[in-house]
CSV table of C-alpha atoms and ligand atoms in Angstrom, one decimal:
chain,number,residue,atom,x,y,z
A,1,MET,CA,17.5,-26.3,-34.2
A,2,THR,CA,15.8,-25.1,-31.0
A,3,ASN,CA,12.4,-24.6,-30.8
A,4,LYS,CA,10.7,-21.4,-30.6
A,5,LYS,CA,9.2,-21.3,-26.7
A,6,PRO,CA,4.9,-20.5,-26.5
A,7,TYR,CA,5.4,-17.6,-25.0
A,8,ASP,CA,7.7,-14.2,-25.1
A,9,TYR,CA,7.2,-13.3,-21.5
A,10,LEU,CA,6.4,-15.4,-18.4
A,11,ILE,CA,5.4,-13.3,-16.0
A,12,VAL,CA,5.2,-13.9,-12.3
A,13,GLY,CA,2.5,-12.3,-10.6
A,14,SER,CA,-0.6,-10.4,-11.1
A,15,GLY,CA,-0.7,-7.2,-9.2
A,16,LEU,CA,-0.2,-4.1,-10.7
A,17,TYR,CA,3.2,-4.1,-11.7
A,18,GLY,CA,2.8,-7.7,-13.7
A,19,ALA,CA,-0.6,-6.6,-14.8
A,20,VAL,CA,1.1,-3.5,-16.3
A,21,PHE,CA,4.2,-5.0,-18.1
A,22,ALA,CA,1.7,-7.6,-19.2
A,23,HIS,CA,-0.8,-4.7,-20.9
A,24,GLU,CA,2.4,-2.9,-22.5
A,25,ALA,CA,3.9,-6.3,-24.0
A,26,LYS,CA,0.7,-7.3,-25.7
A,27,LYS,CA,0.5,-4.0,-27.0
A,28,LYS,CA,3.9,-4.6,-28.9
A,29,ASN,CA,2.6,-8.1,-29.7
A,30,LYS,CA,4.3,-10.1,-27.4
A,31,LYS,CA,2.9,-13.2,-26.5
A,32,CYS,CA,2.4,-13.4,-22.5
A,33,LEU,CA,1.5,-15.7,-19.5
A,34,VAL,CA,0.9,-14.2,-15.8
A,35,VAL,CA,0.7,-16.6,-13.4
A,36,ASP,CA,0.0,-16.0,-9.6
A,37,LYS,CA,0.2,-18.3,-6.8
A,38,ARG,CA,-2.8,-16.5,-5.2
A,39,ASN,CA,-6.2,-18.0,-6.5
A,40,HIS,CA,-7.1,-14.9,-8.1
A,41,LEU,CA,-5.9,-11.8,-10.4
A,42,GLY,CA,-4.9,-8.6,-8.9
A,43,GLY,CA,-2.6,-9.1,-6.2
A,44,ASN,CA,-3.3,-6.9,-3.7
A,45,VAL,CA,-5.6,-4.5,-4.9
A,46,TYR,CA,-7.9,-7.5,-5.8
A,47,CYS,CA,-11.9,-6.9,-4.2
A,48,GLU,CA,-14.9,-9.6,-3.6
A,49,ASN,CA,-17.5,-8.9,-4.1
A,50,ILE,CA,-19.9,-9.6,-0.7
A,51,GLU,CA,-23.1,-8.5,-0.2
A,52,GLY,CA,-22.9,-6.0,-3.5
A,53,ILE,CA,-20.2,-4.6,-2.3
A,54,ASN,CA,-16.6,-4.5,-3.4
A,55,VAL,CA,-14.1,-5.6,-0.3
A,56,HIS,CA,-10.6,-4.5,-0.3
A,57,LYS,CA,-9.5,-7.8,0.5
A,58,TYR,CA,-5.8,-6.7,1.4
A,59,GLY,CA,-6.6,-3.2,3.2
A,60,ALA,CA,-8.3,-0.2,2.3
A,61,HIS,CA,-6.4,1.3,-1.6
A,62,ILE,CA,-7.2,4.7,-2.3
A,63,PHE,CA,-5.9,5.3,-5.8
A,64,HIS,CA,-4.4,9.5,-5.7
A,65,THR,CA,-1.6,10.7,-7.7
A,66,ASN,CA,-0.8,14.3,-9.4
A,67,ASP,CA,0.3,12.6,-12.5
A,68,LYS,CA,-2.2,13.3,-15.4
A,69,PHE,CA,-1.0,10.6,-17.8
A,70,ILE,CA,-1.0,8.3,-14.9
A,71,TRP,CA,-4.9,9.5,-14.1
A,72,ASP,CA,-5.8,9.2,-17.5
A,73,TYR,CA,-4.4,5.3,-18.4
A,74,VAL,CA,-6.3,4.1,-15.5
A,75,ASN,CA,-9.4,5.9,-16.3
A,76,SER,CA,-9.1,4.1,-20.1
A,77,PHE,CA,-9.6,0.7,-18.3
A,78,VAL,CA,-12.5,1.7,-15.9
A,79,PRO,CA,-13.9,5.2,-15.0
A,80,PHE,CA,-13.1,6.6,-11.0
A,81,ASN,CA,-15.3,7.9,-8.8
A,82,ARG,CA,-14.5,10.8,-7.1
A,83,TYR,CA,-13.6,9.6,-3.6
A,84,THR,CA,-12.1,11.7,-1.3
A,85,ASN,CA,-10.1,9.7,1.6
A,86,SER,CA,-10.7,12.1,4.8
A,87,PRO,CA,-9.9,9.5,7.8
A,88,LEU,CA,-11.5,9.8,11.4
A,89,ALA,CA,-9.2,8.7,14.0
A,90,ASN,CA,-11.1,6.9,17.4
A,91,TYR,CA,-9.1,7.7,20.4
A,92,LYS,CA,-11.0,6.2,23.7
A,93,GLY,CA,-13.9,7.0,21.9
A,94,GLU,CA,-13.1,10.6,21.4
A,95,LEU,CA,-13.4,11.2,17.3
A,96,TYR,CA,-10.4,13.7,15.3
A,97,ASN,CA,-10.4,14.4,11.7
A,98,LEU,CA,-7.5,13.4,10.1
A,99,PRO,CA,-4.4,15.0,8.6
A,100,PHE,CA,-4.1,17.1,11.0
A,101,ASN,CA,-5.9,20.8,10.4
A,102,MET,CA,-8.7,22.9,12.0
A,103,ASN,CA,-10.9,20.9,12.3
A,104,THR,CA,-8.8,18.4,14.5
A,105,PHE,CA,-7.2,21.5,16.3
A,106,TYR,CA,-10.8,22.3,17.2
A,107,GLN,CA,-11.6,19.4,18.3
A,108,LEU,CA,-8.6,19.3,20.5
A,109,TRP,CA,-7.9,22.5,21.8
A,110,GLY,CA,-11.4,24.7,20.6
A,111,VAL,CA,-9.2,26.8,19.1
A,112,ARG,CA,-11.0,28.6,15.8
A,113,THR,CA,-8.1,30.4,14.2
A,114,PRO,CA,-4.8,29.4,13.1
A,115,GLN,CA,-3.0,31.8,15.5
A,116,GLU,CA,-4.3,30.4,18.3
A,117,ALA,CA,-3.7,26.8,17.0
A,118,LYS,CA,0.0,27.7,16.3
A,119,ALA,CA,0.4,29.3,19.8
A,120,ILE,CA,-0.1,26.2,21.2
A,121,ILE,CA,1.6,24.1,18.7
A,122,ASP,CA,4.2,26.4,19.4
A,123,GLU,CA,4.2,26.2,23.0
A,124,GLN,CA,4.2,22.5,22.9
A,125,THR,CA,7.0,21.6,20.7
A,126,LYS,CA,9.7,24.1,21.7
A,127,LYS,CA,10.7,22.2,25.0
A,128,HIS,CA,10.9,19.2,22.8
A,129,ARG,CA,13.0,20.8,20.4
A,130,VAL,CA,16.8,18.9,19.8
A,131,LYS,CA,19.5,18.9,17.0
A,132,LYS,CA,19.1,15.4,16.5
A,133,PRO,CA,16.1,13.0,18.0
A,134,GLY,CA,17.6,9.8,18.9
A,135,ASN,CA,14.3,8.4,18.0
A,136,LEU,CA,10.5,8.3,16.9
A,137,GLU,CA,9.5,9.4,19.6
A,138,GLU,CA,11.2,12.7,20.2
A,139,GLN,CA,10.8,13.6,16.2
A,140,ALA,CA,7.6,13.8,16.8
A,141,LEU,CA,7.3,15.5,20.1
A,142,SER,CA,9.7,18.4,18.7
A,143,LEU,CA,7.4,18.5,15.0
A,144,VAL,CA,3.9,18.3,16.5
A,145,GLY,CA,4.2,18.5,20.6
A,146,GLU,CA,2.6,16.7,23.2
A,147,ASP,CA,-1.2,16.6,22.5
A,148,ILE,CA,-1.1,15.6,18.9
A,149,TYR,CA,1.3,13.0,19.4
A,150,HIS,CA,0.0,10.8,22.6
A,151,LYS,CA,-3.5,10.7,21.1
A,152,LEU,CA,-3.1,10.8,17.9
A,153,ILE,CA,0.5,9.1,16.8
A,154,LYS,CA,2.1,7.0,19.6
A,155,GLY,CA,-0.3,4.1,20.1
A,156,TYR,CA,-0.8,3.7,16.4
A,157,THR,CA,2.3,3.9,15.1
A,158,GLU,CA,3.7,1.2,18.6
A,159,LYS,CA,0.6,-1.0,17.1
A,160,GLN,CA,1.8,-0.5,13.4
A,161,TRP,CA,5.5,-1.4,14.0
A,162,GLY,CA,5.2,-3.2,16.8
A,163,ARG,CA,7.7,-1.3,19.2
A,164,LYS,CA,8.1,1.3,21.5
A,165,ALA,CA,8.0,5.0,20.0
A,166,THR,CA,11.6,5.6,21.7
A,167,LYS,CA,13.1,1.9,20.0
A,168,LEU,CA,12.0,3.0,16.7
A,169,PRO,CA,14.1,5.5,14.5
A,170,ALA,CA,12.8,9.0,13.9
A,171,PHE,CA,13.7,8.5,10.4
A,172,ILE,CA,10.3,6.4,10.0
A,173,ILE,CA,8.6,9.9,10.1
A,174,LYS,CA,10.2,12.4,8.4
A,175,ARG,CA,7.5,14.9,8.4
A,176,LEU,CA,4.2,15.2,10.1
A,177,PRO,CA,2.5,18.0,7.8
A,178,LEU,CA,0.0,20.4,10.0
A,179,ARG,CA,-2.9,22.0,7.6
A,180,PHE,CA,-4.0,25.3,9.0
A,181,SER,CA,-7.5,25.3,7.1
A,182,PHE,CA,-10.6,23.4,7.7
A,183,ASP,CA,-9.6,20.6,5.3
A,184,ASN,CA,-10.2,17.2,6.2
A,185,ASN,CA,-8.7,15.7,2.4
A,186,TYR,CA,-5.8,13.4,3.3
A,187,PHE,CA,-4.1,13.8,0.0
A,188,ASN,CA,-2.6,16.8,-1.9
A,189,ASP,CA,-2.8,15.0,-5.2
A,190,SER,CA,-4.7,16.4,-8.0
A,191,TYR,CA,-6.5,13.0,-8.8
A,192,GLN,CA,-7.8,10.8,-6.5
A,193,GLY,CA,-10.6,8.3,-6.3
A,194,ILE,CA,-11.8,4.5,-6.9
A,195,PRO,CA,-12.6,2.6,-9.9
A,196,ILE,CA,-16.2,2.5,-10.2
A,197,GLY,CA,-17.1,-1.3,-9.6
A,198,GLY,CA,-14.0,-2.1,-7.7
A,199,TYR,CA,-10.1,-3.0,-8.6
A,200,ASN,CA,-10.8,-6.1,-10.3
A,201,LYS,CA,-12.3,-4.0,-13.4
A,202,LEU,CA,-8.6,-2.3,-13.5
A,203,ILE,CA,-6.9,-5.6,-13.2
A,204,ASP,CA,-9.5,-7.0,-15.9
A,205,GLY,CA,-9.4,-4.7,-18.3
A,206,LEU,CA,-5.2,-4.7,-17.9
A,207,LEU,CA,-5.2,-8.3,-18.6
A,208,ASN,CA,-7.5,-8.3,-20.7
A,209,ASN,CA,-6.9,-11.2,-23.6
A,210,ILE,CA,-4.2,-12.3,-22.0
A,211,GLU,CA,-3.1,-15.7,-20.4
A,212,TYR,CA,-3.3,-16.1,-16.8
A,213,ARG,CA,-3.0,-19.2,-14.8
A,214,VAL,CA,-3.9,-19.0,-10.9
A,215,GLY,CA,-2.9,-20.8,-8.0
A,216,VAL,CA,0.3,-21.8,-9.6
A,217,ASP,CA,3.4,-20.8,-7.4
A,218,TYR,CA,6.6,-20.4,-9.5
A,219,PHE,CA,9.0,-22.3,-7.6
A,220,LYS,CA,6.9,-25.2,-7.2
A,221,GLU,CA,6.9,-25.2,-11.1
A,222,LYS,CA,9.8,-22.9,-12.2
A,223,ASP,CA,10.9,-26.1,-14.3
A,224,ASN,CA,8.3,-26.4,-16.2
A,225,LEU,CA,7.4,-23.0,-16.6
A,226,HIS,CA,10.6,-22.0,-18.0
A,227,ARG,CA,10.4,-24.2,-20.9
A,228,LEU,CA,7.1,-21.8,-21.6
A,229,ALA,CA,9.2,-18.7,-21.7
A,230,ASP,CA,13.0,-17.3,-22.4
A,231,ASN,CA,12.0,-13.8,-20.8
A,232,ILE,CA,10.8,-14.2,-17.2
A,233,VAL,CA,9.4,-10.7,-15.0
A,234,TYR,CA,9.4,-11.6,-11.6
A,235,THR,CA,7.6,-9.5,-9.2
A,236,GLY,CA,7.8,-11.8,-5.9
A,237,LYS,CA,9.9,-11.3,-2.9
A,238,ILE,CA,13.3,-11.4,-4.2
A,239,ASP,CA,15.3,-12.7,-1.4
A,240,GLU,CA,13.0,-15.6,-2.1
A,241,PHE,CA,13.6,-15.8,-5.8
A,242,TYR,CA,17.5,-16.4,-4.5
A,243,ASP,CA,16.8,-19.4,-2.2
A,244,TYR,CA,17.4,-16.2,1.2
A,245,CYS,CA,21.0,-17.3,0.3
A,246,HIS,CA,22.2,-13.9,1.9
A,247,GLY,CA,19.2,-13.8,4.6
A,248,GLU,CA,15.8,-12.8,4.8
A,249,LEU,CA,14.2,-9.6,4.6
A,250,GLU,CA,11.6,-8.0,7.3
A,251,TYR,CA,8.1,-6.9,6.1
A,252,ARG,CA,5.7,-5.9,8.9
A,253,SER,CA,2.5,-8.0,8.0
A,254,LEU,CA,-1.3,-7.4,8.5
A,255,ARG,CA,-4.5,-9.9,9.4
A,256,PHE,CA,-7.8,-8.8,7.7
A,257,ASP,CA,-10.7,-9.9,9.7
A,258,HIS,CA,-13.8,-9.5,7.7
A,259,GLN,CA,-17.3,-9.4,9.1
A,260,ILE,CA,-20.7,-9.0,7.5
A,261,LEU,CA,-23.0,-6.5,9.6
A,262,ASN,CA,-26.5,-6.6,9.7
A,263,GLN,CA,-26.8,-2.6,9.3
A,264,SER,CA,-26.1,-0.6,6.9
A,265,ASN,CA,-24.1,1.8,7.8
A,266,TYR,CA,-21.7,0.9,10.8
A,267,GLN,CA,-19.2,4.1,11.2
A,268,GLY,CA,-20.6,6.7,8.8
A,269,ASN,CA,-17.1,6.4,6.9
A,270,ALA,CA,-14.9,4.1,4.7
A,271,VAL,CA,-11.3,4.6,7.3
A,272,VAL,CA,-11.8,5.2,10.9
A,273,ASN,CA,-8.0,5.0,12.8
A,274,TYR,CA,-7.9,3.5,16.4
A,275,THR,CA,-5.1,5.6,18.1
A,276,ASP,CA,-4.6,4.2,21.5
A,277,SER,CA,-2.6,1.1,22.4
A,278,ASP,CA,-5.4,-1.0,24.4
A,279,THR,CA,-7.4,-1.6,21.4
A,280,SER,CA,-5.1,-4.3,19.4
A,281,PHE,CA,-6.3,-3.6,15.6
A,282,THR,CA,-5.1,-0.1,14.0
A,283,ARG,CA,-7.9,0.7,11.4
A,284,ILE,CA,-11.8,-0.6,11.0
A,285,LEU,CA,-12.9,0.1,6.8
A,286,GLU,CA,-16.0,0.3,6.0
A,287,HIS,CA,-16.0,-0.6,2.4
A,288,LYS,CA,-19.6,0.3,1.1
A,289,HIS,CA,-18.0,3.9,1.7
A,290,PHE,CA,-15.3,4.0,-0.8
A,291,GLU,CA,-18.2,3.6,-3.5
A,292,PHE,CA,-21.1,5.3,-1.6
A,293,GLY,CA,-23.0,1.9,-1.6
A,294,MET,CA,-26.6,1.9,-0.2
A,295,GLN,CA,-26.6,-1.7,0.1
A,296,LYS,CA,-28.9,-3.0,3.0
A,297,ASN,CA,-25.9,-4.4,5.3
A,298,THR,CA,-22.3,-3.4,5.6
A,299,VAL,CA,-18.9,-5.3,5.6
A,300,ILE,CA,-16.2,-3.9,7.9
A,301,THR,CA,-12.2,-5.1,8.0
A,302,LYS,CA,-10.7,-5.1,11.1
A,303,GLU,CA,-6.7,-4.3,10.6
A,304,TYR,CA,-4.4,-5.9,13.3
A,305,PRO,CA,-0.5,-5.1,12.7
A,306,LEU,CA,1.5,-8.6,12.1
A,307,GLU,CA,5.2,-9.6,12.1
A,308,ALA,CA,5.8,-10.9,8.3
A,309,SER,CA,6.9,-14.5,8.6
A,310,ASN,CA,6.3,-17.6,6.4
A,311,LYS,CA,2.8,-17.8,7.5
A,312,ASN,CA,1.9,-14.7,7.4
A,313,GLU,CA,1.8,-12.3,4.1
A,314,PRO,CA,5.1,-9.4,3.5
A,315,TYR,CA,3.1,-6.2,3.2
A,316,TYR,CA,5.3,-3.6,3.9
A,317,PRO,CA,9.3,-3.6,3.4
A,318,ILE,CA,11.2,-2.4,6.5
A,319,ASN,CA,13.5,-0.1,4.9
A,320,ASP,CA,16.1,0.5,7.4
A,321,THR,CA,20.0,0.0,7.3
A,322,LYS,CA,19.9,-3.8,8.0
A,323,ASN,CA,17.4,-4.3,5.7
A,324,SER,CA,18.4,-2.1,2.9
A,325,ASN,CA,21.9,-3.3,3.1
A,326,LEU,CA,20.6,-6.9,2.3
A,327,TYR,CA,18.4,-5.9,-0.6
A,328,ASN,CA,21.9,-4.1,-1.7
A,329,GLU,CA,23.4,-7.8,-2.0
A,330,TYR,CA,20.5,-9.6,-3.9
A,331,LYS,CA,20.2,-6.4,-6.3
A,332,LYS,CA,23.9,-7.0,-7.2
A,333,MET,CA,22.8,-10.5,-8.1
A,334,ALA,CA,19.4,-9.6,-9.8
A,335,LEU,CA,21.9,-7.2,-12.2
A,336,GLN,CA,24.2,-10.5,-13.2
A,337,ASP,CA,20.7,-12.5,-14.4
A,338,ASN,CA,18.6,-12.0,-17.3
A,339,ILE,CA,15.8,-11.1,-14.9
A,340,ILE,CA,13.1,-8.2,-14.9
A,341,PHE,CA,12.6,-7.9,-10.9
A,342,GLY,CA,9.7,-5.3,-10.6
A,343,GLY,CA,7.3,-4.2,-8.1
A,344,ARG,CA,7.0,-3.9,-4.1
A,345,LEU,CA,8.6,-7.8,-3.4
A,346,ALA,CA,10.8,-7.9,-6.1
A,347,GLU,CA,12.2,-4.3,-5.3
A,348,TYR,CA,11.7,-4.3,-1.6
A,349,LYS,CA,10.0,-0.9,-1.9
A,350,TYR,CA,7.0,0.7,-0.6
A,351,TYR,CA,5.5,1.6,-3.9
A,352,ASP,CA,1.7,3.4,-4.1
A,353,MET,CA,-0.6,1.9,-6.8
A,354,HIS,CA,0.5,4.9,-9.3
A,355,GLN,CA,4.1,4.8,-8.4
A,356,VAL,CA,3.8,1.0,-9.1
A,357,ILE,CA,1.9,1.8,-12.6
A,358,GLY,CA,4.7,3.9,-13.2
A,359,ALA,CA,7.8,1.9,-12.7
A,360,ALA,CA,6.1,-0.6,-14.9
A,361,LEU,CA,5.5,1.9,-17.6
A,362,ALA,CA,8.8,2.9,-17.7
A,363,LYS,CA,10.0,-0.2,-17.9
A,364,THR,CA,8.3,-1.3,-20.8
A,365,LYS,CA,8.9,1.8,-22.4
A,366,LYS,CA,12.3,1.7,-22.2
A,367,LEU,CA,12.4,-2.4,-23.1
A,368,PHE,CA,10.3,-1.9,-26.3
A,369,GLN,CA,11.7,1.5,-27.2
A,370,ASN,CA,12.5,0.4,-30.5
A,371,GLN,CA,10.0,-1.9,-31.5
B,1,LIG,C1,-2.4,-2.9,3.2
B,1,LIG,C2,-2.1,-2.1,2.0
B,1,LIG,C3,-2.9,-0.6,1.9
B,1,LIG,C4,-2.2,0.2,0.9
B,1,LIG,N1,-2.7,0.9,0.6
B,1,LIG,C5,-2.9,1.7,-0.7
B,1,LIG,C6,-3.6,2.7,-0.5
B,1,LIG,O1,-4.6,3.5,-0.5
B,1,LIG,N2,-3.4,3.6,-2.3
B,1,LIG,C7,-1.8,3.2,-2.8
B,1,LIG,O2,-1.8,3.7,-3.8
B,1,LIG,N3,-1.1,1.9,-2.5
B,1,LIG,C8,-1.9,1.4,-1.6
B,1,LIG,N4,-0.9,0.2,-1.1
B,1,LIG,C9,0.0,-0.4,-2.2
B,1,LIG,C10,-0.3,-1.4,-3.4
B,1,LIG,O3,-1.3,-1.9,-2.6
B,1,LIG,C11,0.9,-1.6,-4.1
B,1,LIG,O4,1.4,-0.2,-4.7
B,1,LIG,C12,0.6,-2.4,-5.3
B,1,LIG,O5,-0.5,-3.4,-5.2
B,1,LIG,C13,1.9,-3.0,-5.8
B,1,LIG,O6,1.4,-4.0,-6.9
B,1,LIG,P1,3.0,-5.0,-6.9
B,1,LIG,O7,2.4,-5.8,-8.2
B,1,LIG,O8,4.0,-4.7,-7.3
B,1,LIG,O9,2.3,-6.1,-6.1
B,1,LIG,P2,1.5,-6.9,-5.6
B,1,LIG,O10,-0.1,-6.7,-5.7
B,1,LIG,O11,1.8,-8.0,-4.1
B,1,LIG,O12,1.5,-8.0,-6.8
B,1,LIG,C14,2.8,-9.5,-6.2
B,1,LIG,C15,2.0,-10.9,-7.1
B,1,LIG,O13,3.1,-11.9,-7.2
B,1,LIG,C16,2.6,-13.0,-6.6
B,1,LIG,N5,3.2,-13.8,-6.1
B,1,LIG,C17,4.6,-13.5,-5.2
B,1,LIG,N6,5.2,-14.6,-5.4
B,1,LIG,C18,4.6,-15.8,-6.3
B,1,LIG,C19,5.2,-16.8,-6.5
B,1,LIG,N7,6.5,-17.2,-6.3
B,1,LIG,N8,4.4,-17.4,-7.6
B,1,LIG,C20,3.7,-17.0,-7.7
B,1,LIG,N9,2.9,-15.6,-8.1
B,1,LIG,C21,3.5,-15.0,-6.8
B,1,LIG,C22,1.6,-12.5,-5.3
B,1,LIG,O14,0.2,-13.4,-5.2
B,1,LIG,C23,0.9,-11.5,-5.4
B,1,LIG,O15,-0.5,-11.5,-6.5
B,1,LIG,C24,-1.3,-0.5,-0.3
B,1,LIG,C25,-0.6,-1.9,0.2
B,1,LIG,C26,-0.8,-2.6,1.5
B,1,LIG,C27,-0.3,-3.1,1.7
């Protein structure tokens, strides 16, 4: 007779996928153990309290969705504020509103009406219209014209991807929405905001009364961990899971440089993008503005894009043909295994938060439908 293992599920990774999975499994009376190799819970939404400010340690995280169910779901753990994402662009000291809208067009050209703005954009795009743009630069010029491209897109995108825009595929920029109203709200979604008190409250709510261990790398403790549960939910890198047998999937990474400043307000906005190519970082975040903070000091973060390597964290999957084919090889292997692969690293997919929550809810609904 075999002894029953102490847990129903071992969940590798305490990011949103792992936390939502654990929460839903617990509702079905499943016993879960969540492990994470970092020394904290929450994956990339983790916040550290510095100077009374919830600092988004892995980059700005702004929750947005059109799905009322998901909005109500997250708000059932922690109320969200109504932070509206309205980033600015700083191009060599000139400030522009984003996303591209009538405020931006006024700042670029002094135009006051949609007709005047459309006329300039039409003039600047028509000479670049081609049937099939061969690279990102051609694509962007055909969509928005020279001024917007050169001041607000080129430098930022080249820094982000570490390549010249002429060497980047056109598909990276499918659309570049132009808004002909004076509206700086970045997202079109019905719901957006930041958890009041930070994202840790959301993760703590999801993992309430669920056992976890941090500082535990699944690969270093695999044998011991497998003795604890038959079912495994894995949210780490899929290529690592299979020991890179088909090769390594590529990612873009970031370095975050956090600084405490002895002043109450550094830039007057949570997010400012630096769109020139001479400045090596892409953005400066000022965290207190996500929650309308009035603290004495402030904390800012500069984001420097990097190639991902064994030393750098993998953040953005590069979903080009080469990597997508490689991922499909791993996915074929995953389909043969009795393991649940979920989340952005295991599915090699750029998920926003609402999407990863939706994916974990869909998975658990299907898995536990008869229970
Ligand atoms: C810079 C940046 C900004 C973003 N901004 C936004 C935004 O504004 N709005 C938005 O909706 N979304 C945003 N996102 C996306 C958001 O972060 C993801 O949707 C979400 O965090 C993904 O959750 P996850 O559980 O799939 O992955 P993760 O949060 O990465 O969690 C995976 C966890 O698995 C752990 N792990 C991996 N391997 C092992 C192992 N071997 N052993 C143990 N543990 C392991 C990791 O330590 C990690 O904690 C942003 C992402 C980044 C990178």
